[in-house]
Short mmCIF file of C-alpha atoms in Angstrom, two decimals:
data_model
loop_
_atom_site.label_atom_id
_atom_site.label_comp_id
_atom_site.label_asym_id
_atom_site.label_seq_id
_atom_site.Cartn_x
_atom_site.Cartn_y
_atom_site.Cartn_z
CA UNK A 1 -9.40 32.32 -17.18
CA UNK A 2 -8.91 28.74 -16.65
CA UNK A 3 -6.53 27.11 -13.85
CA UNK A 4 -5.55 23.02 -13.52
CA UNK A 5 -6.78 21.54 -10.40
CA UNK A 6 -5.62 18.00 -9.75
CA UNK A 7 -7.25 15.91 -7.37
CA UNK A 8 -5.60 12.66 -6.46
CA UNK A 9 -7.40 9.80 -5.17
CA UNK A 10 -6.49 6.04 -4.46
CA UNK A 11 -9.69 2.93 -4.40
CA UNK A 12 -12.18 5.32 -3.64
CA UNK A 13 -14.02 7.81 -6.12
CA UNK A 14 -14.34 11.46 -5.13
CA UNK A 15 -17.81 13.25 -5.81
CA UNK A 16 -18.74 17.29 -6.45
CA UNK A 17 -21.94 17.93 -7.29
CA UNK A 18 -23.08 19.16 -10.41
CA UNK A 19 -19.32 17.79 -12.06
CA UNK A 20 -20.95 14.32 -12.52
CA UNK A 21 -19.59 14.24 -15.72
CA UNK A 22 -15.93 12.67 -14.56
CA UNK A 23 -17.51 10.32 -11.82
CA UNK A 24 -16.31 7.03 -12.23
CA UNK A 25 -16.05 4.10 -10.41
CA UNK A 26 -12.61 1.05 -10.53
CA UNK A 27 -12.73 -2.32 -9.66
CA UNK A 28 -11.41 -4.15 -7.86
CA UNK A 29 -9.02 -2.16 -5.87
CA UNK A 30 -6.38 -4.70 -6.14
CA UNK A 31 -5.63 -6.94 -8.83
CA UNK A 32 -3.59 -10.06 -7.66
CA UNK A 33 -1.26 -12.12 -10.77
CA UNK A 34 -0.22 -15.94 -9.82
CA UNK A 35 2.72 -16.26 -12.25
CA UNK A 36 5.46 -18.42 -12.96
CA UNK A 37 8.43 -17.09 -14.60
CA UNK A 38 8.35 -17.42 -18.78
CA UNK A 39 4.48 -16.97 -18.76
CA UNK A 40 1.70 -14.78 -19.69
CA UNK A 41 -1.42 -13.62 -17.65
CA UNK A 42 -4.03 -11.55 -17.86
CA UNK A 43 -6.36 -10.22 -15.05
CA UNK A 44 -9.25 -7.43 -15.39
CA UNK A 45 -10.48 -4.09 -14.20
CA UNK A 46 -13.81 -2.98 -14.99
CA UNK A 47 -14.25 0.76 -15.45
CA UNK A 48 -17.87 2.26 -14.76
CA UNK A 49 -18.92 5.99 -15.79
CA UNK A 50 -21.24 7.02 -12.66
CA UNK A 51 -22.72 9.75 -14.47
CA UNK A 52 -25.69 10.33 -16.03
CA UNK A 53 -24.84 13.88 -17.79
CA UNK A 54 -22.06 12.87 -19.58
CA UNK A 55 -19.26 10.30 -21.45
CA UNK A 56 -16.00 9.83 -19.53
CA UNK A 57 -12.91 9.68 -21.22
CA UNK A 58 -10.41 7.60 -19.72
CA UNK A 59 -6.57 7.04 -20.04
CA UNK A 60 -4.70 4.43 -18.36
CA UNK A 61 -1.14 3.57 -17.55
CA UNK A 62 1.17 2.23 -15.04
CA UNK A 63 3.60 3.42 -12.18
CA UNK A 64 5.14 1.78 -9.83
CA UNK A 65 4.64 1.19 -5.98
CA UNK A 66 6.18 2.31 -2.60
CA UNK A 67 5.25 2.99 0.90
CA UNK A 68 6.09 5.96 2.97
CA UNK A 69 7.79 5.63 6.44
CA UNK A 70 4.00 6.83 7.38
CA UNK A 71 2.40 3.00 6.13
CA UNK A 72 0.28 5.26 3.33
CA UNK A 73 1.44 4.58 -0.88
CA UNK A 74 3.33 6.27 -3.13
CA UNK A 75 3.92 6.39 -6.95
CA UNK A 76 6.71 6.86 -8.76
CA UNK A 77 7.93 6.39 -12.27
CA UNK A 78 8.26 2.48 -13.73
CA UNK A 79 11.62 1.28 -13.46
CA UNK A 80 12.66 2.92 -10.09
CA UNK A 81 12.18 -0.50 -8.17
CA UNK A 82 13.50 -3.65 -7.87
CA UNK A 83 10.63 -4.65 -7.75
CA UNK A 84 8.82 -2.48 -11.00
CA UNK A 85 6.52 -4.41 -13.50
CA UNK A 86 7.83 -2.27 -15.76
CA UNK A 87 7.39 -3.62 -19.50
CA UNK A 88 6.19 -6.56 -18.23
CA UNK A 89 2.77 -5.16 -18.10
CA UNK A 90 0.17 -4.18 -21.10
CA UNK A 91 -3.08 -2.61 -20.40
CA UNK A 92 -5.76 -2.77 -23.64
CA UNK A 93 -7.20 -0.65 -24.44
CA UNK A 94 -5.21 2.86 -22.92
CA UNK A 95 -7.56 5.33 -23.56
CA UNK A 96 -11.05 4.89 -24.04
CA UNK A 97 -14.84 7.15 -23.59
CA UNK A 98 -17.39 5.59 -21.28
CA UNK A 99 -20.80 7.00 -22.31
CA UNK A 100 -23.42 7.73 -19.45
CA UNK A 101 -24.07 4.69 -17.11
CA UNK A 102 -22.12 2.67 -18.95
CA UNK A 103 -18.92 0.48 -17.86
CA UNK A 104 -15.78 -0.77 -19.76
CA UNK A 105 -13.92 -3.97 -19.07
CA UNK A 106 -9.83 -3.22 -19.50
CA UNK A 107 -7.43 -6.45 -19.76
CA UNK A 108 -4.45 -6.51 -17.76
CA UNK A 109 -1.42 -8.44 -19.05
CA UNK A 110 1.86 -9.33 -17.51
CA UNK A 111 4.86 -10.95 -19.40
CA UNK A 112 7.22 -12.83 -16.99
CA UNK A 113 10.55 -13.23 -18.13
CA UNK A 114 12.04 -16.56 -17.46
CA UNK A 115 14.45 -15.06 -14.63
CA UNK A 116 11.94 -13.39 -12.83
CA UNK A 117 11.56 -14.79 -9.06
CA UNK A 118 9.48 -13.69 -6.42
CA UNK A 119 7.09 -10.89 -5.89
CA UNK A 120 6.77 -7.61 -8.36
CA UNK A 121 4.34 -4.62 -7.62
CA UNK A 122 2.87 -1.62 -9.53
CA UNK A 123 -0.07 0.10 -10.00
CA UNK A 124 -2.49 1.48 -13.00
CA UNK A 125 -4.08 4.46 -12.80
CA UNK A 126 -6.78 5.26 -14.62
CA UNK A 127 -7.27 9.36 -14.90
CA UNK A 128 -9.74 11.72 -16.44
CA UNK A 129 -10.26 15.41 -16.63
CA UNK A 130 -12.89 17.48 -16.70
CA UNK A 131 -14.02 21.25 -17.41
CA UNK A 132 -15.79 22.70 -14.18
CA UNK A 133 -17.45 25.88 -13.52
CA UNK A 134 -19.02 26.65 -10.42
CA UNK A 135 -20.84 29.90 -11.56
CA UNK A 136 -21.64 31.68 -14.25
CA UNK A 137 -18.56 34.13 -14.81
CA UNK A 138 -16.25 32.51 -12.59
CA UNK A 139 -13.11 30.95 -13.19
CA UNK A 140 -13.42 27.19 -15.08
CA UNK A 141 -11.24 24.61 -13.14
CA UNK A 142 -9.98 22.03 -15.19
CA UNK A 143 -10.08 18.87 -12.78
CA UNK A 144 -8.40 15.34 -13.01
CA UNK A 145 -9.57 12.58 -11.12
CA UNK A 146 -6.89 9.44 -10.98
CA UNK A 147 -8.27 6.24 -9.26
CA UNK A 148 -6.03 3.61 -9.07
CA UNK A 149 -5.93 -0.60 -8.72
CA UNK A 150 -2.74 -1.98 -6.58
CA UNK A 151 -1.21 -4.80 -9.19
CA UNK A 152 1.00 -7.76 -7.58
CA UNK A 153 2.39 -10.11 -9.64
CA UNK A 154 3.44 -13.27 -7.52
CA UNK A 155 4.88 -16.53 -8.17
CA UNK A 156 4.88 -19.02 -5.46
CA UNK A 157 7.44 -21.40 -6.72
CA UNK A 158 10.21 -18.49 -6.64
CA UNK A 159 9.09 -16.87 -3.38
CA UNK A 160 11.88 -16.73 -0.85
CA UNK A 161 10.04 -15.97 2.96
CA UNK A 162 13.40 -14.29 4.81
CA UNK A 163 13.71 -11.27 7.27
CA UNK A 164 15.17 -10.15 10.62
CA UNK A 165 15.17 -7.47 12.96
CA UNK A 166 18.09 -4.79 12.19
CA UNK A 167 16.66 -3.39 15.98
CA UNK A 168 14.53 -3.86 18.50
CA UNK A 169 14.03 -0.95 21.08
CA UNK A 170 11.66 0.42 23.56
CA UNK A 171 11.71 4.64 24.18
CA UNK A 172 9.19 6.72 26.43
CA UNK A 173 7.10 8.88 24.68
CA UNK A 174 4.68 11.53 25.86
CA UNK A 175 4.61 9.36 30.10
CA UNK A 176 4.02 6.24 27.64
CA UNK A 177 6.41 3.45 26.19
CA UNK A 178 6.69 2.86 22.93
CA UNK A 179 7.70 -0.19 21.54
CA UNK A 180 9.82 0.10 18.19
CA UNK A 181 11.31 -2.40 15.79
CA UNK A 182 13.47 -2.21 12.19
CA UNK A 183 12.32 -5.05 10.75
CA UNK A 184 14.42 -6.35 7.08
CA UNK A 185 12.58 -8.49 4.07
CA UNK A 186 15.97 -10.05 3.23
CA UNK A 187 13.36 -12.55 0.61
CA UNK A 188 12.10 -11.58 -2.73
CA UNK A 189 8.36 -11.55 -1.95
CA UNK A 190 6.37 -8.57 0.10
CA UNK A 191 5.89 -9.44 3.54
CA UNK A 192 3.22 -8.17 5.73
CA UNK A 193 4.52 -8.86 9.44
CA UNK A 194 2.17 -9.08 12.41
CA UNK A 195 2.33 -10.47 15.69
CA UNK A 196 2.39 -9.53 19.49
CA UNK A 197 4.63 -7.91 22.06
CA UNK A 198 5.10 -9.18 25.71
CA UNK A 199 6.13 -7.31 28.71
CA UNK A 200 7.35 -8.50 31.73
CA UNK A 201 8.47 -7.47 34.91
CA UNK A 202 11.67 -8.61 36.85
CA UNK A 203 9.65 -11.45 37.97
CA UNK A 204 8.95 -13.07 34.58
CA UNK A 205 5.22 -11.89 35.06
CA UNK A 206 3.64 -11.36 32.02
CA UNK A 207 2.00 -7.33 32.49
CA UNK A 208 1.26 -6.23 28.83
CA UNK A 209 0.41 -8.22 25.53
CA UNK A 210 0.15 -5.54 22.76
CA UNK A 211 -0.39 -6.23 19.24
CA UNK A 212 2.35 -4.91 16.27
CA UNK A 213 1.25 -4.23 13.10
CA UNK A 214 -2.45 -5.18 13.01
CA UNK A 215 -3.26 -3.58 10.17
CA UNK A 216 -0.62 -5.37 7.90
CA UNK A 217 1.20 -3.15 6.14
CA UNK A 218 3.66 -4.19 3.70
CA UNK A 219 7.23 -4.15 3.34
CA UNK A 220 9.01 -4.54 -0.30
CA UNK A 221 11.81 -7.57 -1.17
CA UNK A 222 15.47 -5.91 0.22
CA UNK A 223 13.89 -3.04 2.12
CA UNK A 224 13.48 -2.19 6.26
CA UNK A 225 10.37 -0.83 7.84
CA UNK A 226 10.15 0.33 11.44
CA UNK A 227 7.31 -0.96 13.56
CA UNK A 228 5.82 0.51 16.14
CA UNK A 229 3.48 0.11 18.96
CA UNK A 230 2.21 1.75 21.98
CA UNK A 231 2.07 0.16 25.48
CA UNK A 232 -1.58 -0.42 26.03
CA UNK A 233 -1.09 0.93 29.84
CA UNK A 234 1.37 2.53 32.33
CA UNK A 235 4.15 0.65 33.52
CA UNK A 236 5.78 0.85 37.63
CA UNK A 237 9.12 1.46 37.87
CA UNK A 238 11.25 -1.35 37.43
CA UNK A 239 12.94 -3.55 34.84
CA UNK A 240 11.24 -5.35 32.39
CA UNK A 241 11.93 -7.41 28.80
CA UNK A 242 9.70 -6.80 25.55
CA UNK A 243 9.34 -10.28 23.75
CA UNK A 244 8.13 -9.78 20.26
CA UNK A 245 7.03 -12.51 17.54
CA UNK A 246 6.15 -12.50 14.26
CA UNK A 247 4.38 -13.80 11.21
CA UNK A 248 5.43 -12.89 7.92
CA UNK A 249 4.63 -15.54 6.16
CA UNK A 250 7.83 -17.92 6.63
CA UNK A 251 7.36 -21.48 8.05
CA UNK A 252 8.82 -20.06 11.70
CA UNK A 253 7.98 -16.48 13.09
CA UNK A 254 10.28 -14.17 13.36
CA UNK A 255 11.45 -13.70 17.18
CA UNK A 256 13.43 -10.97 19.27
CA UNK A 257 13.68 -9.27 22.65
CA UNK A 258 14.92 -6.47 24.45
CA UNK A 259 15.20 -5.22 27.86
CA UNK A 260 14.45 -1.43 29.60
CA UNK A 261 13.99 -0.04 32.63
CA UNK A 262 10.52 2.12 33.10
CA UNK A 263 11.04 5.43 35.70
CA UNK A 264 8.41 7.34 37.10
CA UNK A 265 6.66 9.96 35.15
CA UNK A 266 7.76 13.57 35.74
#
């Protein structure tokens, strides 16, 4: 009996042992295309077969990119963003075998259209799958292995740095305050907003400085992401006003406040 057994992975290569024969390695993670509008580019992703048992066969091709409300990616098919590479992008060669320790070098090429402006986003995926049997007399998995690179196409001329808060709220969550803010890329270009939060009291004394969005994540051209953040200790009773401000990129940071009043913890 055989069964499919797909395993999904994203910049990182996933190992069993004694399946060497579909380890493979992809770099670099992220593949970043400087672009203006009406011309061609080409960037490239090296593909290395970690395994000494066996060749690796390969096929390539391209989705496009989104993130979940959670920060983490997802995939879906080309064409279902505004901001999709779509047929812009070639990848040569598509399908290729890798033979034991060996490594092949795959060429990347985007085709701006004169209208394009701004920032476009995708990502190929390079997948292979293998025959696996634990035991003699067991069941043979067939497994795929997908690692993928992150592709932005950018053009600096075009890029159009706008955004605003849609909200800005705080709410009390498990005896803690949580900061919260919708925050809208009104430009054409992803944004990756960070910045601090202030808190102070009635008095205008400053009690909390919390950083938002550390890590960076993204948001896409014409799309809202909520940020969040934790208050980094417990607040007295009393009024206070959350000052946030942030960089996204834009030649001013983006600024806005809100007020709450913190009660005692039941």
């Amino acid at each position: 009996m055989i069964k499919l057994f797909f395993i999904f992975l994203f910049c990182f290569v996933f190992f069993i042992s004694d399946a060497a024969a579909f380890q493979f390695n992809v770099d670099p993670p992220k593949l970043i295309l400087n672009v203006k509008p009406g011309e061609k580019k080409s960037g490239y992703i090296r593909i290395t077969n970690t395994s000494a048992k066996g060749a690796t066969h390969i096929k390539a091709y391209s989705l496009d990119l989104i993130y979940l409300p959670d920060g983490s990616n997802d995939f879906v098919p080309l064409g279902s963003t505004p901001w999709s590479i779509g047929s812009w992008l070639k990848i040569n060669p598509d399908e290729f075998d890798i033979p034991p320790g060996g490594e092949k070098t795959v060429r990347v090429q985007v085709d701006v259209p004169p209208e394009a402006k701004g920032g476009y986003y995708g990502v190929v995926f390079f997948e292979n799958y293998s025959p696996y049997s634990a035991k003699k007399n067991q069941s043979t998995l067939t497994i795929g292995v997908r690692i993928g690179t992150i592709i932005l196409v950018e053009s600096a001329d075009t890029a159009v740095y706008e955004a605003r808060f849609d909200a800005v709220s705080v709410v009390k969550k498990d005896n803690n305050y949580q900061l919260q803010c919708a925050v809208q890329n009104l430009g054409n270009i992803l944004i990756r907003p960070f910045g601090t939060a202030q808190i102070s009291d009635d008095k205008n004394n400053v009690v909390q400085t919390n950083k938002i969005n550390p890590n960076k994540e993204g948001i896409f051209p014409r799309t809202t992401r909520k940020l969040s953040m934790n208050c980094s200790g417990p607040l007295k009773e009393g009024r206070y006003l959350a000052r946030v401000l942030l960089d996204y990129g834009a030649d001013t940071l983006l600024g806005g406040q809100t007020s709450f009043n913190a009660t005692a913890n039941e």
